[in-house]
PDB file of C-alpha atoms in Angstrom:
ATOM      1  CA  MET A 295     166.724  58.395 158.986  1.00 51.00           C
ATOM      2  CA  SER A 296     168.880  55.273 158.592  1.00 57.00           C
ATOM      3  CA  VAL A 297     168.202  52.037 160.310  1.00 55.00           C
ATOM      4  CA  ASN A 298     171.306  52.351 162.490  1.00 60.00           C
ATOM      5  CA  VAL A 299     170.455  55.750 163.760  1.00 57.00           C
ATOM      6  CA  LYS A 300     166.843  54.733 164.598  1.00 61.00           C
ATOM      7  CA  MET A 301     168.169  51.776 166.418  1.00 61.00           C
ATOM      8  CA  PHE A 302     170.680  53.780 168.356  1.00 64.00           C
ATOM      9  CA  CYS A 303     167.774  56.170 169.308  1.00 60.00           C
ATOM     10  CA  CYS A 304     165.681  53.188 170.591  1.00 60.00           C
ATOM     11  CA  VAL A 305     168.522  51.931 172.677  1.00 63.00           C
ATOM     12  CA  ALA A 306     169.156  55.322 174.023  1.00 62.00           C
ATOM     13  CA  LEU A 307     165.595  55.788 175.141  1.00 62.00           C
ATOM     14  CA  ILE A 308     165.630  52.264 176.802  1.00 63.00           C
ATOM     15  CA  LEU A 309     168.789  53.219 178.652  1.00 60.00           C
ATOM     16  CA  TYR A 310     167.280  56.463 179.589  1.00 58.00           C
ATOM     17  CA  SER A 311     164.175  54.997 181.002  1.00 58.00           C
ATOM     18  CA  VAL A 312     166.294  52.395 182.855  1.00 54.00           C
ATOM     19  CA  ILE A 313     168.601  54.952 184.305  1.00 55.00           C
ATOM     20  CA  GLY A 314     166.367  57.877 185.017  1.00 53.00           C
ATOM     21  CA  GLY A 315     163.002  57.322 183.957  1.00 49.00           C
ATOM     22  CA  SER A 316     159.915  57.797 186.123  1.00 46.00           C
ATOM     23  CA  HIS A 317     159.871  54.095 186.946  1.00 45.00           C
ATOM     24  CA  ALA A 318     163.577  53.561 187.107  1.00 44.00           C
ATOM     25  CA  VAL A 319     165.071  51.576 189.618  1.00 44.00           C
ATOM     26  CA  LYS A 320     167.731  53.417 191.816  1.00 47.00           C
ATOM     27  CA  VAL A 321     171.036  52.015 191.482  1.00 46.00           C
ATOM     28  CA  PRO A 322     173.432  52.731 194.273  1.00 49.00           C
ATOM     29  CA  PRO A 323     176.342  54.798 193.531  1.00 50.00           C
ATOM     30  CA  ALA A 324     179.495  52.959 192.273  1.00 48.00           C
ATOM     31  CA  GLU A 325     182.243  52.349 194.749  1.00 52.00           C
ATOM     32  CA  SER A 326     184.871  53.766 192.652  1.00 52.00           C
ATOM     33  CA  ASP A 327     186.065  57.364 192.864  1.00 58.00           C
ATOM     34  CA  ASN A 328     186.208  57.562 189.040  1.00 67.00           C
ATOM     35  CA  ALA A 329     182.430  56.598 188.661  1.00 70.00           C
ATOM     36  CA  LEU A 330     179.982  59.400 187.629  1.00 74.00           C
ATOM     37  CA  PRO A 331     176.889  59.878 189.539  1.00 82.00           C
ATOM     38  CA  VAL A 332     173.633  58.598 188.033  1.00 83.00           C
ATOM     39  CA  GLU A 333     172.286  62.101 187.454  1.00 87.00           C
ATOM     40  CA  ASP A 334     175.511  63.059 185.371  1.00 83.00           C
ATOM     41  CA  LEU A 335     175.287  59.899 183.377  1.00 83.00           C
ATOM     42  CA  ARG A 336     171.588  60.584 182.729  1.00 86.00           C
ATOM     43  CA  ASP A 337     172.402  64.305 181.592  1.00 86.00           C
ATOM     44  CA  LEU A 338     175.229  62.944 179.390  1.00 87.00           C
ATOM     45  CA  LEU A 339     173.026  60.299 177.837  1.00 87.00           C
ATOM     46  CA  LEU A 340     170.245  62.910 177.347  1.00 88.00           C
ATOM     47  CA  ALA A 341     172.763  65.384 175.719  1.00 88.00           C
ATOM     48  CA  SER A 342     174.127  62.521 173.582  1.00 88.00           C
ATOM     49  CA  MET A 343     170.533  61.695 172.355  1.00 88.00           C
ATOM     50  CA  GLU A 344     169.794  65.390 171.615  1.00 89.00           C
ATOM     51  CA  ASN A 345     173.175  65.620 169.712  1.00 90.00           C
ATOM     52  CA  THR A 346     172.286  62.399 167.805  1.00 89.00           C
ATOM     53  CA  ILE A 347     168.761  63.624 166.905  1.00 90.00           C
ATOM     54  CA  SER A 348     170.313  66.973 165.953  1.00 89.00           C
ATOM     55  CA  LEU A 349     173.016  65.330 163.748  1.00 89.00           C
ATOM     56  CA  THR A 350     170.334  62.953 162.398  1.00 90.00           C
ATOM     57  CA  ASN A 351     168.358  66.036 161.236  1.00 91.00           C
ATOM     58  CA  LEU A 352     171.239  67.706 159.871  1.00 90.00           C
ATOM     59  CA  ALA A 353     172.310  64.564 157.978  1.00 91.00           C
ATOM     60  CA  THR A 354     168.818  64.246 156.665  1.00 92.00           C
ATOM     61  CA  GLN A 355     168.916  68.016 155.461  1.00 93.00           C
ATOM     62  CA  GLN A 356     172.221  67.419 153.847  1.00 93.00           C
ATOM     63  CA  ALA A 357     171.057  64.303 152.062  1.00 92.00           C
ATOM     64  CA  SER A 358     168.122  66.344 150.843  1.00 93.00           C
ATOM     65  CA  LYS A 359     170.345  69.062 149.617  1.00 94.00           C
ATOM     66  CA  ILE A 360     172.700  66.504 147.990  1.00 94.00           C
ATOM     67  CA  SER A 361     169.675  64.928 146.274  1.00 94.00           C
ATOM     68  CA  SER A 362     168.508  68.274 144.977  1.00 94.00           C
ATOM     69  CA  ILE A 363     172.012  69.162 143.810  1.00 95.00           C
ATOM     70  CA  THR A 364     172.203  65.641 142.145  1.00 95.00           C
ATOM     71  CA  THR A 365     168.825  66.325 140.421  1.00 95.00           C
ATOM     72  CA  SER A 366     170.066  69.707 139.258  1.00 94.00           C
ATOM     73  CA  LEU A 367     173.372  68.387 138.046  1.00 94.00           C
ATOM     74  CA  ASN A 368     171.435  65.605 136.030  1.00 95.00           C
ATOM     75  CA  GLU A 369     169.174  68.246 134.548  1.00 95.00           C
ATOM     76  CA  ALA A 370     172.184  70.505 133.599  1.00 95.00           C
ATOM     77  CA  ARG A 371     173.847  67.454 132.029  1.00 95.00           C
ATOM     78  CA  ALA A 372     170.630  66.820 129.977  1.00 95.00           C
ATOM     79  CA  GLU A 373     170.539  70.480 128.991  1.00 95.00           C
ATOM     80  CA  ILE A 374     174.247  70.356 128.023  1.00 96.00           C
ATOM     81  CA  GLU A 375     173.620  67.274 125.876  1.00 95.00           C
ATOM     82  CA  GLN A 376     170.656  69.103 124.242  1.00 96.00           C
ATOM     83  CA  LEU A 377     172.726  72.170 123.714  1.00 95.00           C
ATOM     84  CA  LYS A 378     175.468  69.996 121.942  1.00 95.00           C
ATOM     85  CA  SER A 379     172.793  68.491 119.680  1.00 95.00           C
ATOM     86  CA  ASP A 380     171.495  71.906 118.938  1.00 95.00           C
ATOM     87  CA  LEU A 381     174.900  73.165 118.360  1.00 95.00           C
ATOM     88  CA  SER A 382     175.589  70.206 115.926  1.00 95.00           C
ATOM     89  CA  THR A 383     172.370  70.899 114.086  1.00 95.00           C
ATOM     90  CA  SER A 384     173.176  74.560 113.743  1.00 95.00           C
ATOM     91  CA  LYS A 385     176.653  73.706 112.419  1.00 94.00           C
ATOM     92  CA  ASN A 386     174.987  71.529 109.878  1.00 95.00           C
ATOM     93  CA  LYS A 387     172.547  74.158 108.803  1.00 95.00           C
ATOM     94  CA  LEU A 388     175.371  76.703 108.667  1.00 94.00           C
ATOM     95  CA  ASN A 389     177.409  74.482 106.434  1.00 94.00           C
ATOM     96  CA  THR A 390     174.388  74.040 104.152  1.00 94.00           C
ATOM     97  CA  LEU A 391     173.795  77.734 104.051  1.00 94.00           C
ATOM     98  CA  GLU A 392     177.478  78.333 103.303  1.00 94.00           C
ATOM     99  CA  GLY A 393     177.229  75.840 100.414  1.00 93.00           C
ATOM    100  CA  GLU A 394     174.007  77.664  99.065  1.00 92.00           C
ATOM    101  CA  LEU A 395     175.735  81.116  99.457  1.00 93.00           C
ATOM    102  CA  THR A 396     178.644  79.864  97.455  1.00 92.00           C
ATOM    103  CA  GLY A 397     176.320  78.686  94.762  1.00 91.00           C
ATOM    104  CA  GLN A 398     174.462  82.004  94.874  1.00 91.00           C
ATOM    105  CA  LYS A 399     177.844  83.875  94.538  1.00 90.00           C
ATOM    106  CA  ASP A 400     178.604  81.708  91.468  1.00 90.00           C
ATOM    107  CA  ASN A 401     175.286  82.489  90.002  1.00 91.00           C
ATOM    108  CA  LEU A 402     175.835  86.178  90.600  1.00 90.00           C
ATOM    109  CA  ARG A 403     179.289  85.996  88.928  1.00 90.00           C
ATOM    110  CA  GLY A 404     177.595  84.248  85.940  1.00 90.00           C
ATOM    111  CA  ALA A 405     174.786  86.845  85.867  1.00 90.00           C
ATOM    112  CA  GLY A 406     177.390  89.644  86.031  1.00 89.00           C
ATOM    113  CA  THR A 407     179.203  88.130  82.994  1.00 91.00           C
ATOM    114  CA  GLU A 408     175.949  87.768  81.126  1.00 91.00           C
ATOM    115  CA  ILE A 409     174.964  91.500  82.032  1.00 91.00           C
ATOM    116  CA  GLU A 410     178.356  92.641  80.737  1.00 91.00           C
ATOM    117  CA  GLU A 411     177.702  90.757  77.433  1.00 91.00           C
ATOM    118  CA  LEU A 412     174.313  92.278  77.225  1.00 91.00           C
ATOM    119  CA  LYS A 413     175.620  95.737  77.734  1.00 91.00           C
ATOM    120  CA  LYS A 414     178.168  95.109  74.830  1.00 91.00           C
ATOM    121  CA  SER A 415     175.407  93.807  72.657  1.00 91.00           C
ATOM    122  CA  LEU A 416     173.147  96.863  73.692  1.00 90.00           C
ATOM    123  CA  SER A 417     175.988  99.204  72.847  1.00 90.00           C
ATOM    124  CA  THR A 418     176.517  97.527  69.465  1.00 92.00           C
ATOM    125  CA  SER A 419     172.574  97.644  68.793  1.00 92.00           C
ATOM    126  CA  GLN A 420     172.560 101.263  69.721  1.00 92.00           C
ATOM    127  CA  ASP A 421     175.376 101.919  67.203  1.00 91.00           C
ATOM    128  CA  VAL A 422     173.575 100.026  64.524  1.00 91.00           C
ATOM    129  CA  ILE A 423     170.340 101.896  65.406  1.00 92.00           C
ATOM    130  CA  LYS A 424     172.098 105.245  65.183  1.00 91.00           C
ATOM    131  CA  THR A 425     173.679 104.380  61.792  1.00 91.00           C
ATOM    132  CA  LEU A 426     170.177 103.234  60.474  1.00 91.00           C
ATOM    133  CA  GLU A 427     168.590 106.526  61.681  1.00 88.00           C
ATOM    134  CA  GLU A 428     171.322 108.491  60.048  1.00 88.00           C
ATOM    135  CA  GLY A 429     170.688 106.628  56.800  1.00 88.00           C
ATOM    136  CA  GLN A 430     166.929 107.028  57.146  1.00 88.00           C
ATOM    137  CA  SER A 431     167.488 110.886  57.722  1.00 84.00           C
ATOM    138  CA  GLU A 432     169.563 111.102  54.412  1.00 84.00           C
ATOM    139  CA  LEU A 433     167.025 108.917  52.464  1.00 82.00           C
ATOM    140  CA  THR A 434     164.263 111.284  53.857  1.00 79.00           C
ATOM    141  CA  ALA A 435     166.156 114.227  52.769  1.00 75.00           C
ATOM    142  CA  GLN A 436     166.740 112.779  49.263  1.00 74.00           C
ATOM    143  CA  VAL A 437     163.139 111.911  48.938  1.00 69.00           C
ATOM    144  CA  ALA A 438     162.048 115.504  50.062  1.00 66.00           C
ATOM    145  CA  ASP A 439     164.343 116.928  47.446  1.00 67.00           C
ATOM    146  CA  GLN A 440     162.615 114.864  44.732  1.00 68.00           C
ATOM    147  CA  SER A 441     159.726 116.523  42.924  1.00 71.00           C
ATOM    148  CA  TRP A 442     157.209 115.137  40.566  1.00 66.00           C
ATOM    149  CA  PRO A 443     158.278 115.435  37.021  1.00 72.00           C
ATOM    150  CA  GLU A 444     156.478 117.824  34.670  1.00 76.00           C
ATOM    151  CA  GLY A 445     152.902 116.821  33.573  1.00 74.00           C
ATOM    152  CA  SER A 446     149.395 116.551  35.045  1.00 75.00           C
ATOM    153  CA  TYR A 447     148.435 113.750  37.461  1.00 70.00           C
ATOM    154  CA  CYS A 448     145.366 112.406  38.937  1.00 74.00           C
ATOM    155  CA  ILE A 449     145.880 109.882  41.820  1.00 74.00           C
ATOM    156  CA  LEU A 450     143.738 108.381  44.576  1.00 73.00           C
ATOM    157  CA  ALA A 451     144.219 110.326  47.829  1.00 73.00           C
ATOM    158  CA  SER A 452     145.270 108.673  50.977  1.00 74.00           C
ATOM    159  CA  GLY A 453     146.507 110.812  53.819  1.00 77.00           C
ATOM    160  CA  ASP A 454     148.174 114.302  53.446  1.00 79.00           C
ATOM    161  CA  CYS A 455     148.637 115.811  50.107  1.00 76.00           C
ATOM    162  CA  PRO A 456     152.313 116.064  48.798  1.00 72.00           C
ATOM    163  CA  ALA A 457     153.689 119.551  47.987  1.00 74.00           C
ATOM    164  CA  GLY A 458     152.051 120.920  44.924  1.00 74.00           C
ATOM    165  CA  PHE A 459     148.851 118.711  44.848  1.00 76.00           C
ATOM    166  CA  THR A 460     145.352 119.915  45.398  1.00 78.00           C
ATOM    167  CA  ARG A 461     142.695 117.726  47.001  1.00 78.00           C
ATOM    168  CA  TYR A 462     139.334 117.388  45.251  1.00 76.00           C
ATOM    169  CA  SER A 463     136.427 115.186  46.331  1.00 73.00           C
ATOM    170  CA  GLY A 464     133.818 113.785  44.103  1.00 69.00           C
ATOM    171  CA  HIS A 465     131.605 110.760  43.526  1.00 63.00           C
ATOM    172  CA  ILE A 466     130.727 108.530  40.666  1.00 62.00           C
ATOM    173  CA  LYS A 467     127.207 107.156  40.377  1.00 61.00           C
ATOM    174  CA  HIS A 468     126.977 103.556  40.261  1.00 59.00           C
ATOM    175  CA  SER A 469     124.484 100.987  41.657  1.00 59.00           C
ATOM    176  CA  THR A 470     126.069 101.692  45.037  1.00 60.00           C
ATOM    177  CA  LEU A 471     127.224 105.169  46.050  1.00 57.00           C
ATOM    178  CA  THR A 472     130.961 105.407  46.337  1.00 59.00           C
ATOM    179  CA  ILE A 473     132.964 108.579  47.318  1.00 59.00           C
ATOM    180  CA  ILE A 474     136.319 109.004  45.830  1.00 63.00           C
ATOM    181  CA  THR A 475     138.872 111.515  46.677  1.00 60.00           C
ATOM    182  CA  LEU A 476     141.278 112.572  44.079  1.00 61.00           C
ATOM    183  CA  LEU A 477     144.461 114.504  44.076  1.00 59.00           C
ATOM    184  CA  THR A 478     145.397 116.667  41.187  1.00 61.00           C
ATOM    185  CA  TYR A 479     148.634 118.081  40.155  1.00 56.00           C
ATOM    186  CA  SER A 480     149.576 120.224  37.271  1.00 55.00           C
ATOM    187  CA  ARG A 481     152.860 121.827  36.361  1.00 49.00           C
TER     188      ARG A 481
END
């Protein structure tokens, strides 16, 4: 309660005790017709004091509510400032990510160009390989058509025998044992 309200209550209690308290002095009624009887004045004063107390309690409750609302408002302001800060940070991060995304798009475009160049190079390489394989097939066919000229041959064997050759194995005695496989051919 404020100081003024407390003071008013004290004065009212003093007046009540003077006018109608248990030790109050009886004041004779006023001579005027407009004067209220002491009992009515006491009731009015008592009702006024009760109203004052009730209003004081109501004012205290309202002050408490206002204080609570003010606290909530201050907390809301702090939260708004925090949200503004978070929003600013998020915008900065978004701008950074957009920049990185643009860089990645550029990298992908460059990689796409490089892939296209590699595809062209691969196609060219495949054409070269095909040409070489065809040339190899022609050479192989030409070699297969070749035959050994007339005569007798004796050569060292390694792998499969060519057409018309016969494999013979033998050995020559020497200080160490050596086995030699020979191929012979006669026409």
